[in-house]
PDB file of C-alpha atoms in Angstrom:
ATOM      1  CA  UNK A1178     -12.969 -13.153  -0.323  1.00  0.00           C
ATOM      2  CA  UNK A1179     -11.999 -16.090  -2.544  1.00  0.00           C
ATOM      3  CA  UNK A1180     -14.996 -17.990  -3.933  1.00  0.00           C
ATOM      4  CA  UNK A1181     -15.333 -21.748  -4.455  1.00  0.00           C
ATOM      5  CA  UNK A1182     -14.802 -23.218  -7.881  1.00  0.00           C
ATOM      6  CA  UNK A1183     -12.867 -21.352 -10.570  1.00  0.00           C
ATOM      7  CA  UNK A1184     -13.022 -17.761 -11.798  1.00  0.00           C
ATOM      8  CA  UNK A1185     -14.335 -17.058 -15.315  1.00  0.00           C
ATOM      9  CA  UNK A1186     -11.515 -14.618 -16.174  1.00  0.00           C
ATOM     10  CA  UNK A1187      -7.954 -14.203 -14.885  1.00  0.00           C
ATOM     11  CA  UNK A1188      -5.923 -11.004 -15.287  1.00  0.00           C
ATOM     12  CA  UNK A1189      -2.354 -10.462 -14.171  1.00  0.00           C
ATOM     13  CA  UNK A1190       0.011  -7.558 -14.124  1.00  0.00           C
ATOM     14  CA  UNK A1191       3.390  -8.334 -15.705  1.00  0.00           C
ATOM     15  CA  UNK A1192       6.440  -6.426 -14.403  1.00  0.00           C
ATOM     16  CA  UNK A1193       7.001  -7.173 -10.749  1.00  0.00           C
ATOM     17  CA  UNK A1194       4.174  -9.680 -10.685  1.00  0.00           C
ATOM     18  CA  UNK A1195       4.407 -12.311 -13.453  1.00  0.00           C
ATOM     19  CA  UNK A1196       7.830 -11.246 -14.788  1.00  0.00           C
ATOM     20  CA  UNK A1197      10.846 -11.916 -12.580  1.00  0.00           C
ATOM     21  CA  UNK A1198      13.509  -9.389 -11.627  1.00  0.00           C
ATOM     22  CA  UNK A1199      15.790 -10.679 -14.387  1.00  0.00           C
ATOM     23  CA  UNK A1200      13.023  -9.739 -16.895  1.00  0.00           C
ATOM     24  CA  UNK A1201      12.170 -13.363 -17.705  1.00  0.00           C
ATOM     25  CA  UNK A1202       9.078 -15.521 -17.280  1.00  0.00           C
ATOM     26  CA  UNK A1203       9.732 -19.107 -16.206  1.00  0.00           C
ATOM     27  CA  UNK A1204       8.774 -22.159 -18.296  1.00  0.00           C
ATOM     28  CA  UNK A1205       6.745 -23.262 -15.244  1.00  0.00           C
ATOM     29  CA  UNK A1206       4.695 -20.089 -15.368  1.00  0.00           C
ATOM     30  CA  UNK A1207       4.005 -20.453 -19.087  1.00  0.00           C
ATOM     31  CA  UNK A1208       2.974 -24.058 -18.548  1.00  0.00           C
ATOM     32  CA  UNK A1209       0.554 -23.166 -15.749  1.00  0.00           C
ATOM     33  CA  UNK A1210      -1.026 -20.365 -17.830  1.00  0.00           C
ATOM     34  CA  UNK A1211      -1.487 -22.826 -20.669  1.00  0.00           C
ATOM     35  CA  UNK A1212      -3.331 -25.109 -18.231  1.00  0.00           C
ATOM     36  CA  UNK A1213      -5.541 -22.185 -17.221  1.00  0.00           C
ATOM     37  CA  UNK A1214      -6.555 -21.660 -20.861  1.00  0.00           C
ATOM     38  CA  UNK A1215      -7.051 -25.387 -21.323  1.00  0.00           C
ATOM     39  CA  UNK A1216      -9.488 -25.235 -18.418  1.00  0.00           C
ATOM     40  CA  UNK A1217     -11.516 -22.740 -20.448  1.00  0.00           C
ATOM     41  CA  UNK A1218     -10.548 -19.625 -18.499  1.00  0.00           C
ATOM     42  CA  UNK A1219      -9.450 -16.641 -20.618  1.00  0.00           C
ATOM     43  CA  UNK A1220      -6.194 -14.998 -19.600  1.00  0.00           C
ATOM     44  CA  UNK A1221      -5.504 -11.242 -19.729  1.00  0.00           C
ATOM     45  CA  UNK A1222      -2.152  -9.515 -19.463  1.00  0.00           C
ATOM     46  CA  UNK A1223      -2.825  -6.176 -17.737  1.00  0.00           C
ATOM     47  CA  UNK A1224       0.216  -3.950 -17.906  1.00  0.00           C
ATOM     48  CA  UNK A1225       1.421  -0.360 -17.890  1.00  0.00           C
ATOM     49  CA  UNK A1226       3.539  -1.139 -20.951  1.00  0.00           C
ATOM     50  CA  UNK A1227       2.513   0.801 -24.026  1.00  0.00           C
ATOM     51  CA  UNK A1228       1.581  -0.721 -27.370  1.00  0.00           C
ATOM     52  CA  UNK A1229       5.146  -0.117 -28.639  1.00  0.00           C
ATOM     53  CA  UNK A1230       6.045  -3.072 -26.399  1.00  0.00           C
ATOM     54  CA  UNK A1231       3.300  -5.389 -27.671  1.00  0.00           C
ATOM     55  CA  UNK A1232       5.749  -7.984 -29.050  1.00  0.00           C
ATOM     56  CA  UNK A1233       7.651  -8.188 -25.769  1.00  0.00           C
ATOM     57  CA  UNK A1234       4.371  -8.390 -23.873  1.00  0.00           C
ATOM     58  CA  UNK A1235       3.020 -11.206 -26.035  1.00  0.00           C
ATOM     59  CA  UNK A1236       6.238 -13.149 -25.405  1.00  0.00           C
ATOM     60  CA  UNK A1237       5.990 -12.649 -21.644  1.00  0.00           C
ATOM     61  CA  UNK A1238       2.378 -13.841 -21.458  1.00  0.00           C
ATOM     62  CA  UNK A1239       1.990 -16.168 -24.437  1.00  0.00           C
ATOM     63  CA  UNK A1240      -1.285 -17.608 -23.143  1.00  0.00           C
ATOM     64  CA  UNK A1241      -3.047 -14.215 -23.105  1.00  0.00           C
ATOM     65  CA  UNK A1242      -6.332 -14.028 -24.987  1.00  0.00           C
ATOM     66  CA  UNK A1243      -6.423 -10.237 -24.380  1.00  0.00           C
ATOM     67  CA  UNK A1244      -3.870  -7.538 -23.579  1.00  0.00           C
ATOM     68  CA  UNK A1245      -4.767  -4.498 -21.513  1.00  0.00           C
ATOM     69  CA  UNK A1246      -1.829  -2.169 -22.181  1.00  0.00           C
ATOM     70  CA  UNK A1247      -0.797   1.432 -21.357  1.00  0.00           C
ATOM     71  CA  UNK A1248      -2.492   1.067 -18.001  1.00  0.00           C
ATOM     72  CA  UNK A1249      -5.844   0.458 -19.666  1.00  0.00           C
ATOM     73  CA  UNK A1250      -5.638   2.828 -22.624  1.00  0.00           C
ATOM     74  CA  UNK A1251      -5.030   0.157 -25.265  1.00  0.00           C
ATOM     75  CA  UNK A1252      -7.049  -3.079 -25.214  1.00  0.00           C
ATOM     76  CA  UNK A1253      -6.332  -5.828 -27.758  1.00  0.00           C
ATOM     77  CA  UNK A1254      -8.266  -9.006 -28.475  1.00  0.00           C
ATOM     78  CA  UNK A1255      -5.716 -11.628 -29.509  1.00  0.00           C
ATOM     79  CA  UNK A1256      -8.206 -14.484 -29.849  1.00  0.00           C
ATOM     80  CA  UNK A1257      -9.394 -13.596 -33.368  1.00  0.00           C
ATOM     81  CA  UNK A1258      -7.864 -16.026 -35.925  1.00  0.00           C
ATOM     82  CA  UNK A1259      -7.691 -13.136 -38.378  1.00  0.00           C
ATOM     83  CA  UNK A1260      -5.254 -11.292 -36.143  1.00  0.00           C
ATOM     84  CA  UNK A1261      -5.235  -8.910 -33.161  1.00  0.00           C
ATOM     85  CA  UNK A1262      -8.229  -6.569 -32.906  1.00  0.00           C
ATOM     86  CA  UNK A1263      -7.856  -3.229 -31.092  1.00  0.00           C
ATOM     87  CA  UNK A1264     -10.889  -2.712 -28.841  1.00  0.00           C
ATOM     88  CA  UNK A1265      -9.756   0.515 -27.137  1.00  0.00           C
ATOM     89  CA  UNK A1266      -7.227   3.222 -27.986  1.00  0.00           C
ATOM     90  CA  UNK A1267      -7.175   6.332 -25.793  1.00  0.00           C
ATOM     91  CA  UNK A1268      -4.870   9.363 -26.010  1.00  0.00           C
ATOM     92  CA  UNK A1269      -4.214  12.360 -23.773  1.00  0.00           C
ATOM     93  CA  UNK A1270      -4.514  15.717 -25.506  1.00  0.00           C
ATOM     94  CA  UNK A1271      -1.264  17.646 -25.834  1.00  0.00           C
ATOM     95  CA  UNK A1272      -3.084  20.835 -24.856  1.00  0.00           C
ATOM     96  CA  UNK A1273      -4.461  19.249 -21.682  1.00  0.00           C
ATOM     97  CA  UNK A1274      -1.046  17.799 -20.833  1.00  0.00           C
ATOM     98  CA  UNK A1275       0.671  21.201 -21.295  1.00  0.00           C
ATOM     99  CA  UNK A1276      -1.721  22.877 -18.886  1.00  0.00           C
ATOM    100  CA  UNK A1277      -1.497  20.043 -16.414  1.00  0.00           C
ATOM    101  CA  UNK A1278       2.326  20.136 -16.364  1.00  0.00           C
ATOM    102  CA  UNK A1279       2.317  23.921 -15.878  1.00  0.00           C
ATOM    103  CA  UNK A1280      -0.072  23.577 -12.913  1.00  0.00           C
ATOM    104  CA  UNK A1281       2.068  20.840 -11.374  1.00  0.00           C
ATOM    105  CA  UNK A1282       5.305  22.800 -11.775  1.00  0.00           C
ATOM    106  CA  UNK A1283       3.741  25.847 -10.105  1.00  0.00           C
ATOM    107  CA  UNK A1284       3.313  23.697  -6.977  1.00  0.00           C
ATOM    108  CA  UNK A1285       6.151  21.159  -6.981  1.00  0.00           C
ATOM    109  CA  UNK A1286       8.864  22.901  -8.986  1.00  0.00           C
ATOM    110  CA  UNK A1287      10.645  21.752 -12.155  1.00  0.00           C
ATOM    111  CA  UNK A1288       9.602  18.357 -13.502  1.00  0.00           C
ATOM    112  CA  UNK A1289      11.514  15.743 -15.401  1.00  0.00           C
ATOM    113  CA  UNK A1290       9.026  14.863 -18.151  1.00  0.00           C
ATOM    114  CA  UNK A1291       8.862  11.983 -20.616  1.00  0.00           C
ATOM    115  CA  UNK A1292       6.048  11.064 -22.989  1.00  0.00           C
ATOM    116  CA  UNK A1293       5.020   7.913 -24.796  1.00  0.00           C
ATOM    117  CA  UNK A1294       3.759   9.249 -28.127  1.00  0.00           C
ATOM    118  CA  UNK A1295       4.154   6.413 -30.615  1.00  0.00           C
ATOM    119  CA  UNK A1296       2.750   2.895 -30.780  1.00  0.00           C
ATOM    120  CA  UNK A1297       5.266   1.725 -33.383  1.00  0.00           C
ATOM    121  CA  UNK A1298       7.315  -1.359 -32.431  1.00  0.00           C
ATOM    122  CA  UNK A1299      10.091  -0.435 -29.965  1.00  0.00           C
ATOM    123  CA  UNK A1300       9.526   3.321 -30.428  1.00  0.00           C
ATOM    124  CA  UNK A1301      11.454   5.348 -27.861  1.00  0.00           C
ATOM    125  CA  UNK A1302      10.028   7.537 -25.173  1.00  0.00           C
ATOM    126  CA  UNK A1303      10.727  11.273 -25.642  1.00  0.00           C
ATOM    127  CA  UNK A1304      11.734  13.864 -23.126  1.00  0.00           C
ATOM    128  CA  UNK A1305      14.164  14.844 -20.410  1.00  0.00           C
ATOM    129  CA  UNK A1306      17.047  12.504 -19.729  1.00  0.00           C
ATOM    130  CA  UNK A1307      17.132  11.084 -16.197  1.00  0.00           C
ATOM    131  CA  UNK A1308      19.637   8.525 -14.997  1.00  0.00           C
ATOM    132  CA  UNK A1309      17.045   6.680 -12.928  1.00  0.00           C
ATOM    133  CA  UNK A1310      15.010   5.682 -15.974  1.00  0.00           C
ATOM    134  CA  UNK A1311      15.729   1.929 -16.341  1.00  0.00           C
ATOM    135  CA  UNK A1312      15.254   1.664 -20.120  1.00  0.00           C
ATOM    136  CA  UNK A1313      17.765   4.109 -21.563  1.00  0.00           C
ATOM    137  CA  UNK A1314      18.060   2.213 -24.861  1.00  0.00           C
ATOM    138  CA  UNK A1315      14.423   3.062 -25.576  1.00  0.00           C
ATOM    139  CA  UNK A1316      14.697   6.787 -24.861  1.00  0.00           C
ATOM    140  CA  UNK A1317      15.278   9.848 -27.033  1.00  0.00           C
ATOM    141  CA  UNK A1318      16.054  13.297 -25.653  1.00  0.00           C
ATOM    142  CA  UNK A1319      13.435  15.797 -26.906  1.00  0.00           C
ATOM    143  CA  UNK A1320      12.448  19.319 -25.903  1.00  0.00           C
ATOM    144  CA  UNK A1321       9.264  20.009 -23.928  1.00  0.00           C
ATOM    145  CA  UNK A1322       7.800  21.603 -27.049  1.00  0.00           C
ATOM    146  CA  UNK A1323       8.476  18.473 -29.063  1.00  0.00           C
ATOM    147  CA  UNK A1324       6.955  16.314 -26.358  1.00  0.00           C
ATOM    148  CA  UNK A1325       3.811  18.434 -26.499  1.00  0.00           C
ATOM    149  CA  UNK A1326       3.592  18.494 -30.288  1.00  0.00           C
ATOM    150  CA  UNK A1327       1.039  15.650 -30.433  1.00  0.00           C
ATOM    151  CA  UNK A1328      -1.452  13.767 -28.294  1.00  0.00           C
ATOM    152  CA  UNK A1329       0.226  11.066 -26.184  1.00  0.00           C
ATOM    153  CA  UNK A1330      -0.505   7.599 -24.842  1.00  0.00           C
ATOM    154  CA  UNK A1331       0.818   8.613 -21.448  1.00  0.00           C
ATOM    155  CA  UNK A1332       3.366  10.889 -19.746  1.00  0.00           C
ATOM    156  CA  UNK A1333       5.837  10.261 -16.940  1.00  0.00           C
ATOM    157  CA  UNK A1334       6.960  12.909 -14.433  1.00  0.00           C
ATOM    158  CA  UNK A1335       9.216  13.161 -11.398  1.00  0.00           C
ATOM    159  CA  UNK A1336      10.932  15.830  -9.302  1.00  0.00           C
ATOM    160  CA  UNK A1337      14.250  15.836  -7.490  1.00  0.00           C
ATOM    161  CA  UNK A1338      12.581  16.604  -4.143  1.00  0.00           C
ATOM    162  CA  UNK A1339       9.611  14.222  -3.900  1.00  0.00           C
ATOM    163  CA  UNK A1340       9.323  10.492  -3.357  1.00  0.00           C
ATOM    164  CA  UNK A1341       7.078   9.122  -6.088  1.00  0.00           C
ATOM    165  CA  UNK A1342       4.248   8.317  -3.639  1.00  0.00           C
ATOM    166  CA  UNK A1343       4.442  11.851  -2.219  1.00  0.00           C
ATOM    167  CA  UNK A1344       4.431  13.391  -5.686  1.00  0.00           C
ATOM    168  CA  UNK A1345       1.441  11.236  -6.662  1.00  0.00           C
ATOM    169  CA  UNK A1346      -0.512  12.404  -3.621  1.00  0.00           C
ATOM    170  CA  UNK A1347       0.259  16.076  -4.331  1.00  0.00           C
ATOM    171  CA  UNK A1348      -0.493  15.699  -8.031  1.00  0.00           C
ATOM    172  CA  UNK A1349      -3.897  14.153  -7.317  1.00  0.00           C
ATOM    173  CA  UNK A1350      -4.781  17.224  -5.268  1.00  0.00           C
ATOM    174  CA  UNK A1351      -3.997  19.442  -8.262  1.00  0.00           C
ATOM    175  CA  UNK A1352      -5.233  17.368 -11.205  1.00  0.00           C
ATOM    176  CA  UNK A1353      -8.923  16.345 -11.171  1.00  0.00           C
ATOM    177  CA  UNK A1354      -9.687  12.772 -12.337  1.00  0.00           C
ATOM    178  CA  UNK A1355     -11.819  14.145 -15.185  1.00  0.00           C
ATOM    179  CA  UNK A1356      -8.643  15.800 -16.570  1.00  0.00           C
ATOM    180  CA  UNK A1357      -6.251  12.849 -16.281  1.00  0.00           C
ATOM    181  CA  UNK A1358      -5.687   9.598 -14.424  1.00  0.00           C
ATOM    182  CA  UNK A1359      -2.586   9.598 -12.198  1.00  0.00           C
ATOM    183  CA  UNK A1360      -0.798   6.551 -10.862  1.00  0.00           C
ATOM    184  CA  UNK A1361       2.633   5.002 -10.354  1.00  0.00           C
ATOM    185  CA  UNK A1362       3.955   1.631 -11.393  1.00  0.00           C
ATOM    186  CA  UNK A1363       7.208   1.275  -9.464  1.00  0.00           C
ATOM    187  CA  UNK A1364       9.498   3.206 -11.867  1.00  0.00           C
ATOM    188  CA  UNK A1365       9.861   6.263  -9.566  1.00  0.00           C
ATOM    189  CA  UNK A1366       7.771   8.341 -11.989  1.00  0.00           C
ATOM    190  CA  UNK A1367       4.158   9.438 -11.682  1.00  0.00           C
ATOM    191  CA  UNK A1368       2.285   8.250 -14.757  1.00  0.00           C
ATOM    192  CA  UNK A1369      -0.266  10.543 -16.405  1.00  0.00           C
ATOM    193  CA  UNK A1370      -2.903   8.733 -18.470  1.00  0.00           C
ATOM    194  CA  UNK A1371      -6.021   9.944 -20.293  1.00  0.00           C
ATOM    195  CA  UNK A1372      -9.067  10.502 -18.059  1.00  0.00           C
ATOM    196  CA  UNK A1373     -11.034   7.339 -17.335  1.00  0.00           C
ATOM    197  CA  UNK A1374      -8.065   5.149 -18.240  1.00  0.00           C
ATOM    198  CA  UNK A1375      -6.906   2.589 -15.694  1.00  0.00           C
ATOM    199  CA  UNK A1376      -6.661  -1.188 -15.578  1.00  0.00           C
ATOM    200  CA  UNK A1377     -10.224  -1.585 -14.350  1.00  0.00           C
ATOM    201  CA  UNK A1378     -11.746   0.298 -17.274  1.00  0.00           C
ATOM    202  CA  UNK A1379      -9.518  -1.657 -19.655  1.00  0.00           C
ATOM    203  CA  UNK A1380     -10.613  -4.931 -18.095  1.00  0.00           C
ATOM    204  CA  UNK A1381     -14.228  -3.804 -18.276  1.00  0.00           C
ATOM    205  CA  UNK A1382     -13.894  -3.749 -22.086  1.00  0.00           C
ATOM    206  CA  UNK A1383     -12.684  -7.360 -21.977  1.00  0.00           C
ATOM    207  CA  UNK A1384     -15.300  -8.500 -19.458  1.00  0.00           C
ATOM    208  CA  UNK A1385     -18.135  -6.990 -21.472  1.00  0.00           C
ATOM    209  CA  UNK A1386     -16.888  -8.613 -24.633  1.00  0.00           C
ATOM    210  CA  UNK A1387     -16.864 -12.005 -22.907  1.00  0.00           C
ATOM    211  CA  UNK A1388     -20.047 -11.507 -20.869  1.00  0.00           C
ATOM    212  CA  UNK A1389     -18.173 -11.935 -17.598  1.00  0.00           C
ATOM    213  CA  UNK A1390     -19.173 -10.153 -14.407  1.00  0.00           C
ATOM    214  CA  UNK A1391     -16.392  -8.461 -12.378  1.00  0.00           C
ATOM    215  CA  UNK A1392     -17.418 -10.685  -9.467  1.00  0.00           C
ATOM    216  CA  UNK A1393     -16.123 -13.624 -11.510  1.00  0.00           C
ATOM    217  CA  UNK A1394     -12.630 -12.170 -12.125  1.00  0.00           C
ATOM    218  CA  UNK A1395      -9.370 -13.088 -10.392  1.00  0.00           C
ATOM    219  CA  UNK A1396      -6.534 -10.548 -10.557  1.00  0.00           C
ATOM    220  CA  UNK A1397      -2.849 -10.414  -9.586  1.00  0.00           C
ATOM    221  CA  UNK A1398      -0.720  -7.311  -9.032  1.00  0.00           C
ATOM    222  CA  UNK A1399       2.028  -5.515  -7.196  1.00  0.00           C
ATOM    223  CA  UNK A1400       1.896  -1.720  -7.657  1.00  0.00           C
ATOM    224  CA  UNK A1401      -0.560   1.211  -7.187  1.00  0.00           C
ATOM    225  CA  UNK A1402      -1.492   1.108 -10.881  1.00  0.00           C
ATOM    226  CA  UNK A1403      -3.053  -2.293 -10.064  1.00  0.00           C
ATOM    227  CA  UNK A1404      -5.343  -0.873  -7.364  1.00  0.00           C
ATOM    228  CA  UNK A1405      -8.232  -0.005  -9.720  1.00  0.00           C
ATOM    229  CA  UNK A1406      -8.458  -3.594 -10.925  1.00  0.00           C
ATOM    230  CA  UNK A1407      -8.204  -4.831  -7.338  1.00  0.00           C
ATOM    231  CA  UNK A1408     -11.149  -2.605  -6.442  1.00  0.00           C
ATOM    232  CA  UNK A1409     -13.062  -3.812  -9.516  1.00  0.00           C
ATOM    233  CA  UNK A1410     -12.519  -7.604  -9.422  1.00  0.00           C
ATOM    234  CA  UNK A1411     -14.590  -9.679  -7.047  1.00  0.00           C
ATOM    235  CA  UNK A1412     -13.540 -13.343  -7.255  1.00  0.00           C
ATOM    236  CA  UNK A1413     -10.166 -12.683  -5.624  1.00  0.00           C
ATOM    237  CA  UNK A1414      -7.435 -10.001  -5.528  1.00  0.00           C
ATOM    238  CA  UNK A1415      -3.991 -11.551  -5.028  1.00  0.00           C
ATOM    239  CA  UNK A1416      -0.795  -9.615  -4.359  1.00  0.00           C
ATOM    240  CA  UNK A1417       2.686 -11.001  -4.772  1.00  0.00           C
ATOM    241  CA  UNK A1418       4.658 -10.715  -1.535  1.00  0.00           C
ATOM    242  CA  UNK A1419       6.964  -8.081  -2.984  1.00  0.00           C
ATOM    243  CA  UNK A1420       3.946  -5.804  -3.662  1.00  0.00           C
ATOM    244  CA  UNK A1421       3.571  -2.142  -2.633  1.00  0.00           C
ATOM    245  CA  UNK A1422       1.967  -1.840   0.857  1.00  0.00           C
ATOM    246  CA  UNK A1423      -1.202  -0.312  -0.580  1.00  0.00           C
ATOM    247  CA  UNK A1424      -1.711  -3.324  -2.849  1.00  0.00           C
ATOM    248  CA  UNK A1425      -1.045  -5.823  -0.079  1.00  0.00           C
ATOM    249  CA  UNK A1426      -3.572  -3.986   2.103  1.00  0.00           C
ATOM    250  CA  UNK A1427      -6.335  -4.360  -0.523  1.00  0.00           C
ATOM    251  CA  UNK A1428      -5.482  -7.955  -1.422  1.00  0.00           C
ATOM    252  CA  UNK A1429      -7.593 -10.929  -0.310  1.00  0.00           C
ATOM    253  CA  UNK A1430      -4.497 -13.116  -0.385  1.00  0.00           C
ATOM    254  CA  UNK A1431      -0.728 -12.768  -0.773  1.00  0.00           C
ATOM    255  CA  UNK A1432       1.220 -15.281  -2.828  1.00  0.00           C
ATOM    256  CA  UNK A1433       4.980 -15.786  -3.245  1.00  0.00           C
ATOM    257  CA  UNK A1434       7.279 -13.160  -4.778  1.00  0.00           C
ATOM    258  CA  UNK A1435       7.445 -12.661  -8.523  1.00  0.00           C
ATOM    259  CA  UNK A1436      10.963 -14.169  -8.446  1.00  0.00           C
ATOM    260  CA  UNK A1437       9.465 -17.301  -6.891  1.00  0.00           C
ATOM    261  CA  UNK A1438       6.720 -17.633  -9.554  1.00  0.00           C
ATOM    262  CA  UNK A1439       4.039 -16.578  -7.098  1.00  0.00           C
ATOM    263  CA  UNK A1440       1.288 -16.201  -9.720  1.00  0.00           C
ATOM    264  CA  UNK A1441       1.941 -19.640 -11.177  1.00  0.00           C
ATOM    265  CA  UNK A1442       2.159 -21.297  -7.757  1.00  0.00           C
ATOM    266  CA  UNK A1443      -1.216 -19.798  -6.795  1.00  0.00           C
ATOM    267  CA  UNK A1444      -2.855 -20.856 -10.070  1.00  0.00           C
ATOM    268  CA  UNK A1445      -1.309 -24.324  -9.942  1.00  0.00           C
ATOM    269  CA  UNK A1446      -2.868 -24.873  -6.533  1.00  0.00           C
ATOM    270  CA  UNK A1447      -6.169 -23.399  -7.713  1.00  0.00           C
ATOM    271  CA  UNK A1448      -6.362 -25.777 -10.667  1.00  0.00           C
ATOM    272  CA  UNK A1449      -5.323 -28.748  -8.588  1.00  0.00           C
ATOM    273  CA  UNK A1450      -7.710 -28.342  -5.666  1.00  0.00           C
TER     274      UNK A1450
END
């Protein structure tokens, strides 16, 4: 339930929520987020994007004081005048991932697998080519052995025979949460993150640094990887109208679509009331 007054922290997902379908963020949205910061409310970009996309992410949410990236695995404080400070950096063990993939394939059949192994600027994902992956220019075909040659930031898997929500449900029955965190972010791949890593645990790092209670946090999102922060935040949980049904069901309110600047419209009204 939305509270009176203003929240003490605002966090928003990016792709599908703040960022429009043409991969841009409107000048109006940037202006409203600047007004949020001017009102003394810290802004957090909470995204599944890995640290290799930090520059793109900073451009999409220029007002952000903090970035929660890789679904919660990398947390960066951008407010330090000396430069960005990494507050959290989690990896998934290659050995654990190898066992997990073998267990999944025993049940669901062959998997298309990609891994995010590097945090260097614009580093490609490695793995199995699949035509449905939307970012082919940032992809490099590698063998399974190469993909499992080092610890990873996260992995992405899909099968030919399962809808992503179905695969996620099956995978959660096979993989305990203490082994890995499983989710999906609208890319038709199940995402495999280190255990204990999700947007809520990433935002907890930020909230503790600022001395903010989760009950004072407003969040925006659109996909199942946003559900942990919806369950965690207490001031209000707002879904864009193009959100996944599970996100809409948990939301306190629904704003306009991402393509109609729904986050900015909501915040503009909040600041003006």
